[in-house]
Coordinates of C-alpha atoms and ligand atoms in Angstrom, one line a residue:
X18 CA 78.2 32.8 34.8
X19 CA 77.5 31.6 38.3
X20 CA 77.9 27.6 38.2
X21 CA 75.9 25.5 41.0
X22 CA 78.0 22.3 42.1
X23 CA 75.5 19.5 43.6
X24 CA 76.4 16.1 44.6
X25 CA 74.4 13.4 43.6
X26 CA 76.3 10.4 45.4
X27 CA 74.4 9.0 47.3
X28 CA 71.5 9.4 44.9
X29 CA 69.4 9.6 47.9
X30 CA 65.9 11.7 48.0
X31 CA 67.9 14.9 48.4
X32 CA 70.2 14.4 45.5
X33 CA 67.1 13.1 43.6
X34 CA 65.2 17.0 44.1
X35 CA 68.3 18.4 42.6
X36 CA 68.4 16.5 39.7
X37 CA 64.9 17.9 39.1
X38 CA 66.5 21.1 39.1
X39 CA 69.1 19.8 36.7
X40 CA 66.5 18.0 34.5
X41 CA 64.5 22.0 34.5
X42 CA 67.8 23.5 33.5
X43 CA 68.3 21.5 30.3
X44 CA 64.8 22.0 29.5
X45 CA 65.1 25.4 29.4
X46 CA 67.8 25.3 27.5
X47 CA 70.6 25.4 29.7
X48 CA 74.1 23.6 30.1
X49 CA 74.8 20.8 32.8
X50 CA 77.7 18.6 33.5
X51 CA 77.0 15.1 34.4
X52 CA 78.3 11.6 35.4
X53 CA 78.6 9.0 33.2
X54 CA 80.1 4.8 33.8
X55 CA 82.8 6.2 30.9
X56 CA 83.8 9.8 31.4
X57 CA 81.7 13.2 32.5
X58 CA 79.5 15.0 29.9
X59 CA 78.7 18.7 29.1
X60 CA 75.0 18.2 28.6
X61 CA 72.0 20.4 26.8
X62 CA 68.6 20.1 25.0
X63 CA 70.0 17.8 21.9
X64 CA 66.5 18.8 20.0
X65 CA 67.3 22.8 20.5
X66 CA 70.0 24.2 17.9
X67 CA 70.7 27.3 20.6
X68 CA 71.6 25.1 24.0
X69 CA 73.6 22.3 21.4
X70 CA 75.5 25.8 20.5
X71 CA 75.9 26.6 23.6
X72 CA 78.2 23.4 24.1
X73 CA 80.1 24.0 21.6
X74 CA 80.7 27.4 22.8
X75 CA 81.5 26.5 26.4
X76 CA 84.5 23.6 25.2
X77 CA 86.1 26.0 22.5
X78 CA 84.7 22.9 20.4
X79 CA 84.8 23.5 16.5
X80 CA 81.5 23.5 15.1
X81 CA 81.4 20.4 12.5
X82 CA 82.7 18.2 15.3
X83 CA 79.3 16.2 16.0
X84 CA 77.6 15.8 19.6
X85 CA 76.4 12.1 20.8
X86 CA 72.3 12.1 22.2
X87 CA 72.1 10.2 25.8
X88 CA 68.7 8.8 25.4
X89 CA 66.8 7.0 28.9
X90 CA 66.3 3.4 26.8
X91 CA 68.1 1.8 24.1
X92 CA 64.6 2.0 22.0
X93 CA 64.4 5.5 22.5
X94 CA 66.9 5.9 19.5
X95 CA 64.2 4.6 17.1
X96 CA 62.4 8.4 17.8
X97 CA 65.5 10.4 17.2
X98 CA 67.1 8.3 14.4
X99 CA 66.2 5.3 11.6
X100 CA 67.2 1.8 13.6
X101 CA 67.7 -1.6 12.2
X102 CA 68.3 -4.8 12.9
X103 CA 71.8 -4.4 13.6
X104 CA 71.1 -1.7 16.4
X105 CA 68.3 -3.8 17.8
X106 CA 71.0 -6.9 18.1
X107 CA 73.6 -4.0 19.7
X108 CA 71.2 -2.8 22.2
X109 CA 70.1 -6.2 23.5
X110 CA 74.2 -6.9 24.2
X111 CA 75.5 -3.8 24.8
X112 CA 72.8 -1.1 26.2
X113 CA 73.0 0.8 28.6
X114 CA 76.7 1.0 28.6
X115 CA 79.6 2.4 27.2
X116 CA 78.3 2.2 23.2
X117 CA 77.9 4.9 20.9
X118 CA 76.1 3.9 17.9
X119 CA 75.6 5.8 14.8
X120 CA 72.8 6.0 12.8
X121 CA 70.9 8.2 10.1
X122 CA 69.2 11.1 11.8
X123 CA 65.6 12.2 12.0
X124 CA 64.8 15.5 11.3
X125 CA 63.9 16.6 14.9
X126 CA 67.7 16.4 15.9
X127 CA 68.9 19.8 14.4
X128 CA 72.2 20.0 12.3
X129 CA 74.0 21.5 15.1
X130 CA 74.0 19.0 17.3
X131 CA 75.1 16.5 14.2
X132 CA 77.4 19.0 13.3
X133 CA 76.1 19.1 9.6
X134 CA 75.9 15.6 9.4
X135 CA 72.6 13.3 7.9
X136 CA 73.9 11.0 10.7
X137 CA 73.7 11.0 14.8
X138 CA 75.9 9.2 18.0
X139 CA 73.3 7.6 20.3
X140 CA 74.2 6.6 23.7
X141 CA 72.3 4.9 26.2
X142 CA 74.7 5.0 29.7
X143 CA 74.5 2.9 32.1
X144 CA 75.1 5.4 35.2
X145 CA 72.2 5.8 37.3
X146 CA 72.7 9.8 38.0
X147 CA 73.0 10.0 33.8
X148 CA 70.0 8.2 33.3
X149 CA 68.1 9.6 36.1
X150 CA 69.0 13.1 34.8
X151 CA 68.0 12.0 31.4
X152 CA 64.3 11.0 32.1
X153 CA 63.5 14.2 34.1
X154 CA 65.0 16.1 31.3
X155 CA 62.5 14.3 29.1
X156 CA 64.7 15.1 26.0
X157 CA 67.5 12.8 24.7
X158 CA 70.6 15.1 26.0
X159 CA 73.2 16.1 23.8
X160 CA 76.9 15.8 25.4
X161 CA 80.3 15.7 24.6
X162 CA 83.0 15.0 27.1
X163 CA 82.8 18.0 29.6
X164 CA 87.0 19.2 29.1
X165 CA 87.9 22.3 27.3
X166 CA 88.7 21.1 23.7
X167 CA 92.2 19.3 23.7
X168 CA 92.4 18.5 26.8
X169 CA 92.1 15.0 28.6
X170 CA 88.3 13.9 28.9
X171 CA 87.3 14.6 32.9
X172 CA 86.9 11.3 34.8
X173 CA 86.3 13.8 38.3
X174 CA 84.4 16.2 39.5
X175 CA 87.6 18.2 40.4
X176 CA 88.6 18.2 36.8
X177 CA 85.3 19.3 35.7
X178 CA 85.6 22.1 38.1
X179 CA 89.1 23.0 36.6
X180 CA 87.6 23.0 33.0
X181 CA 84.1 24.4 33.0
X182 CA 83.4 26.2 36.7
X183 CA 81.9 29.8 34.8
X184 CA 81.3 27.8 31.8
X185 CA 77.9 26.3 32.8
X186 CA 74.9 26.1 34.8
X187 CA 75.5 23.4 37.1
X188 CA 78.1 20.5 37.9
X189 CA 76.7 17.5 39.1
X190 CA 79.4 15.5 41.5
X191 CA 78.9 11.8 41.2
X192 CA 82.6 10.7 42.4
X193 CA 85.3 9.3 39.9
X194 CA 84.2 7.6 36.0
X195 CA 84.1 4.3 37.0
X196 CA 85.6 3.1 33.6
X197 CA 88.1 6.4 32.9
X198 CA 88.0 6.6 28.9
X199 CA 85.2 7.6 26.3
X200 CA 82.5 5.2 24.7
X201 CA 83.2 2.5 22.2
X202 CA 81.8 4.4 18.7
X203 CA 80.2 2.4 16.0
X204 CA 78.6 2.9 12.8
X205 CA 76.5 0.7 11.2
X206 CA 76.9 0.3 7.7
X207 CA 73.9 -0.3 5.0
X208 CA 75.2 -3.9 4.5
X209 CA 74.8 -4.1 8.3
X210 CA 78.4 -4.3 9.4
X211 CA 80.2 -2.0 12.0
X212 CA 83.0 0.3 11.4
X213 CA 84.6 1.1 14.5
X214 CA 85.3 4.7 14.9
X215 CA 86.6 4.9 18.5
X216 CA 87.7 1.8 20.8
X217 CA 86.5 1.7 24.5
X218 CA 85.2 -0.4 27.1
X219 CA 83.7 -2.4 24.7
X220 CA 86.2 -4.4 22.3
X221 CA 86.0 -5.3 19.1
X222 CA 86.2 -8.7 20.6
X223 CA 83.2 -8.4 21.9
X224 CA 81.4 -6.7 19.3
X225 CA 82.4 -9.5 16.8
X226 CA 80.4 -11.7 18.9
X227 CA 77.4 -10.3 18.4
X228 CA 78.2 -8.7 14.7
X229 CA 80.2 -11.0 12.5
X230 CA 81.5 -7.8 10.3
X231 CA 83.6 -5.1 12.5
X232 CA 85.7 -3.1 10.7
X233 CA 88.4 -1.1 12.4
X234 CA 88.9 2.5 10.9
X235 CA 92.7 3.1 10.2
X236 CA 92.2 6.7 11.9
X237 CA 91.9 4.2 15.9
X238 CA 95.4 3.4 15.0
X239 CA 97.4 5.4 12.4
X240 CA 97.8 9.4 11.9
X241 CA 95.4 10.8 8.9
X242 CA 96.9 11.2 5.9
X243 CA 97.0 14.5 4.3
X244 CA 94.0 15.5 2.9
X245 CA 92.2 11.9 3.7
X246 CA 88.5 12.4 5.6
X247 CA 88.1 11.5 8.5
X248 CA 85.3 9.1 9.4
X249 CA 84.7 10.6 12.6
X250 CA 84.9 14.1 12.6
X251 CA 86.6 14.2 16.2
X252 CA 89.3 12.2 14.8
X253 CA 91.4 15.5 13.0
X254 CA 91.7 17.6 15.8
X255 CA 94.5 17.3 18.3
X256 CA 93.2 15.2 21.3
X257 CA 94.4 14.6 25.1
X258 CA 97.5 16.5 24.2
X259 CA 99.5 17.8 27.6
X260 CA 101.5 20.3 26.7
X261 CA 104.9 19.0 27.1
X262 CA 106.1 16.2 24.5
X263 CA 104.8 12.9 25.2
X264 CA 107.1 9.7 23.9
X265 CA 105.8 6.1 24.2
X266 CA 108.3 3.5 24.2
X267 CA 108.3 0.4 22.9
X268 CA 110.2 -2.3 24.2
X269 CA 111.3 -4.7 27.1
X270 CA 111.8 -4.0 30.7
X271 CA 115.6 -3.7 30.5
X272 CA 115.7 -1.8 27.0
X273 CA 113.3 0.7 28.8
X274 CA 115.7 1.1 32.0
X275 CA 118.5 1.5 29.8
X276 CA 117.0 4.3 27.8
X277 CA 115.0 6.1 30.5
X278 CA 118.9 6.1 32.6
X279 CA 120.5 8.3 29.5
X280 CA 117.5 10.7 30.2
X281 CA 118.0 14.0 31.4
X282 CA 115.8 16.9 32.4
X283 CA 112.9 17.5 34.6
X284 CA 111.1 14.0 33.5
X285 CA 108.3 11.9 34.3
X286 CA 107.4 8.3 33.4
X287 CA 104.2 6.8 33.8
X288 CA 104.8 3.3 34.0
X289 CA 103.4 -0.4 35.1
X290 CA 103.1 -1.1 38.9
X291 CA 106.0 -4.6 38.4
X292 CA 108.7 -1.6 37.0
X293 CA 108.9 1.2 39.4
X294 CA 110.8 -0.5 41.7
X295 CA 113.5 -1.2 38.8
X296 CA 112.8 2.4 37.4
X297 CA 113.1 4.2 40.7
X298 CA 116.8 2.9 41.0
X299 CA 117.4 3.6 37.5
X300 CA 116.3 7.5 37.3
X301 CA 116.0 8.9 40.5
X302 CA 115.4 12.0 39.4
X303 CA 112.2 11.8 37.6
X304 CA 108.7 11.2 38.6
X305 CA 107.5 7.8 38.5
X306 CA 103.3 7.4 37.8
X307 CA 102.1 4.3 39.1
X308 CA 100.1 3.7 35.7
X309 CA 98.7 -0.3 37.4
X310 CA 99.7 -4.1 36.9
X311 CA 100.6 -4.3 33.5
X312 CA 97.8 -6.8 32.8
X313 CA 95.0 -4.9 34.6
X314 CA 94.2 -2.7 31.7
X315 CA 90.9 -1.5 33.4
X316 CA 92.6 0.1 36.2
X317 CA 95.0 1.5 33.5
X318 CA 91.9 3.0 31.7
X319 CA 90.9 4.3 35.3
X320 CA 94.2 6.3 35.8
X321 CA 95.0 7.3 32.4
X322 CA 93.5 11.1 31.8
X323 CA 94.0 11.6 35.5
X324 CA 98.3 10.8 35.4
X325 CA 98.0 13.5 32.0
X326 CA 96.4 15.9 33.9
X327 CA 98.5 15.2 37.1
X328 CA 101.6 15.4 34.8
X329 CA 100.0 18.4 32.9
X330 CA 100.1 20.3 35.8
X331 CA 104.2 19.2 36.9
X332 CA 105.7 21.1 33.6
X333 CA 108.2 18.8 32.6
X334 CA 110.4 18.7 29.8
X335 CA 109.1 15.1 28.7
X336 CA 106.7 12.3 29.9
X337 CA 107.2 9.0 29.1
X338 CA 104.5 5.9 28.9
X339 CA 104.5 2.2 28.0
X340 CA 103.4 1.9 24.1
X341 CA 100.4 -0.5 25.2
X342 CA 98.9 -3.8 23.4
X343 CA 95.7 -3.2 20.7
X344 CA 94.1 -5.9 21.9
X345 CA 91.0 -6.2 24.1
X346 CA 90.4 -2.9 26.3
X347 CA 94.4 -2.5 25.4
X348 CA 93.2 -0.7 21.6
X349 CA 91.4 1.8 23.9
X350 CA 94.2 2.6 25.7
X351 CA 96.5 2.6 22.1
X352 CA 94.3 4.8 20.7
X353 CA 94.0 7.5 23.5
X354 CA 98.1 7.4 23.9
X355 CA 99.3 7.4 20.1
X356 CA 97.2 10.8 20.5
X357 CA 98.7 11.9 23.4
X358 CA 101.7 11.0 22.3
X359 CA 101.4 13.1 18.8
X360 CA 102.2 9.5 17.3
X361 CA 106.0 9.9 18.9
X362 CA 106.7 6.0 19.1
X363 CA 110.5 5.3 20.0
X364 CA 111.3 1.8 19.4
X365 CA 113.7 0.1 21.5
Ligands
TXA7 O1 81.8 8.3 26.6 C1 81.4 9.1 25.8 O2 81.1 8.9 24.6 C2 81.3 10.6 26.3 C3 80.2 10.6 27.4 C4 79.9 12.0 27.9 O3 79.1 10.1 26.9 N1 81.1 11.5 25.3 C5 82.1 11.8 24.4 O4 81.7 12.8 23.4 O5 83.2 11.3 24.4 P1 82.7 13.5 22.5 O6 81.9 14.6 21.8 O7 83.9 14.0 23.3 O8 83.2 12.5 21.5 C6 82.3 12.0 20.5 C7 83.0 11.6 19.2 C8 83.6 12.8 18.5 O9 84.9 12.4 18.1 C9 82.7 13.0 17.3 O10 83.4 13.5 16.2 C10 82.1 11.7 17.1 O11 82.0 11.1 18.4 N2 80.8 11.7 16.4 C11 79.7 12.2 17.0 N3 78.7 12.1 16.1 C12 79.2 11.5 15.0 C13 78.6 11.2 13.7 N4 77.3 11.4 13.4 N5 79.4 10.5 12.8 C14 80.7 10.3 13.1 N6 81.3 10.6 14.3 C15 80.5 11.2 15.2
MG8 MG1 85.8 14.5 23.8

């Protein structure tokens, strides 16, 4: 299939007539790749079951793995699912942004985009071209990250390109994800707690500020048992793997130099702005990847899927990366590595 690139930054009158060709192509049941604040999205008609299969055809995606709908405004989920008080307090922080909320489905969202599910992931984004697209489109847009399944989540146009270019329709360019990893998921329970499926940009921090109940789902930091169920669907399959092994370590500056100097083989090391210098002198041979100040988590977030995909591309024996906090915008970045990372820890 012939894919259409436009660019939509700046979102000027010209980029505006294009997204009304965008918004025509997912009415008529076509697929289109857009920006969003968190990472890009392979969008379609989320109330048509044949364009929501369509995305699961284009990423290789297995079919019980459950689409979010990106709806204009936060009260737009009340048509598409059954709200309550819970969501309302959720939207009123939170939306639009980087939240995913789930919530029991109405009947005119069909089972494939829930993948089977009673339940559906809203999402209200904050990114103007998203939203824009969304309300010319006219439906809520069903869209999961727009990478071939297992690999990193595209936070450029240029990776987009790499992934999908034949795949779908059109490619909308609106420059880098300005926050680099996937929404914060939440369900809400009957009770009216939150289970958080999937940390992000929003922490459980912040959630519990605004809900007094969040529970975090074992599956955002340890590997699934076997035979245990996953709460989230996505949460079985392999994720963000590159295909050389990945090892996070876990342990002091010097305990890090020491180990990394034993190291041999075509390596690379993705590591915190304050240690390259050290590291440089202490492996020459390997790549260093500035990975940011080791307290500026958000630039980490930034940079993350773009050093795996960088990397990917190098085929080394080995990459290497700092084991990082679970706290804050930290548990994002945890939960996106230990995956990586096949859960290879070494602790030094
Ligand atoms: O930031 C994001 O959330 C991006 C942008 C494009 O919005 N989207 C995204 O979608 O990351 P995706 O499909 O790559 O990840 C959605 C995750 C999957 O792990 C899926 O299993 C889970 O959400 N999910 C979707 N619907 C669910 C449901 N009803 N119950 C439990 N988990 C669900
Ligand atoms: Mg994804």
């Amino acid at each position: 299939m012939e894919t259409e690139i436009i660019r939509a930054i700046p979102l000027d009158a010209r980029a505006d007539a294009d997204l009304v060709r965008a918004a025509k192509v997912i009415r008529d049941g076509g697929l289109v790749v857009f920006p969003t604040e968190t990472v890009y999205g392979l969008g379609a008609d989320a109330t048509s079951a044949p364009a929501a299969a369509k995305i699961y055809a284009a990423k290789g995606r297995p079919s019980d793995n459950p689409l979010i709908i990106h709806i204009a405004k936060p009260e737009d989920a009340a048509l598409y699912t059954y709200t309550t008080p819970t969501y309302e307090k959720l939207a009123r922080a939170f939306m639009p942004g980087p939240l995913t909320v789930i919530l029991p489905s109405r009947e005119n969202i069909p089972k494939t985009t829930r993948g089977g599910l009673d339940t559906v992931a809203v999402r209200c984004p904050s990114h103007p071209v998203a939203h824009r697209l969304i309300e010319l489109s006219g439906v809520p847009i069903a869209a999961p990250s727009a990478n071939l399944s297992g690999s990193p989540s595209p936070t450029s146009a240029a990776h987009v390109i790499d992934d999908m270019r034949g795949r779908v329709d059109m490619i909308i360019d609106g420059g880098p994800s300005e926050f680099g990893l996937e929404s914060t998921i939440v369900k809400i329970e009957d009770d009216g707690s939150l289970t958080l499926l999937r940390p992000g940009r929003i922490t459980p921090e912040e959630l519990s500020a605004v809900i007094p109940t969040v529970r975090i789902a074992g599956a955002v930091t340890e590997q699934l048992k076997d035979g245990e169920v996953a709460l989230s669907p996505g949460m079985k399959y392999r994720h963000y793997a590159p295909k050389c092994p990945v090892f996070l370590l876990d342990g002091k500056t010097d305990a890090v130099r020491e180990y990394l100097k034993a190291r041999e083989g075509h390596i690379a090391v993705i590591a915190y702005s304050e240690d390259i210098t050290a590291l440089r002198t202490a492996c020459p041979d390997a790549d260093l990847y500035d990975f940011g100040a080791r307290a500026d988590e958000l630039s980490q977030a930034h940079r993350l899927f773009y050093l795996l995909r960088e990397a990917d591309k190098k085929n080394y024996d080995t990459i290497y990366a700092p084991l990082p906090p679970t706290d804050g915008v930290g548990l994002a970045l945890y939960n996106r590595m230990i995956r990586a990372a096949a859960h290879q820890i070494v602790k030094l």
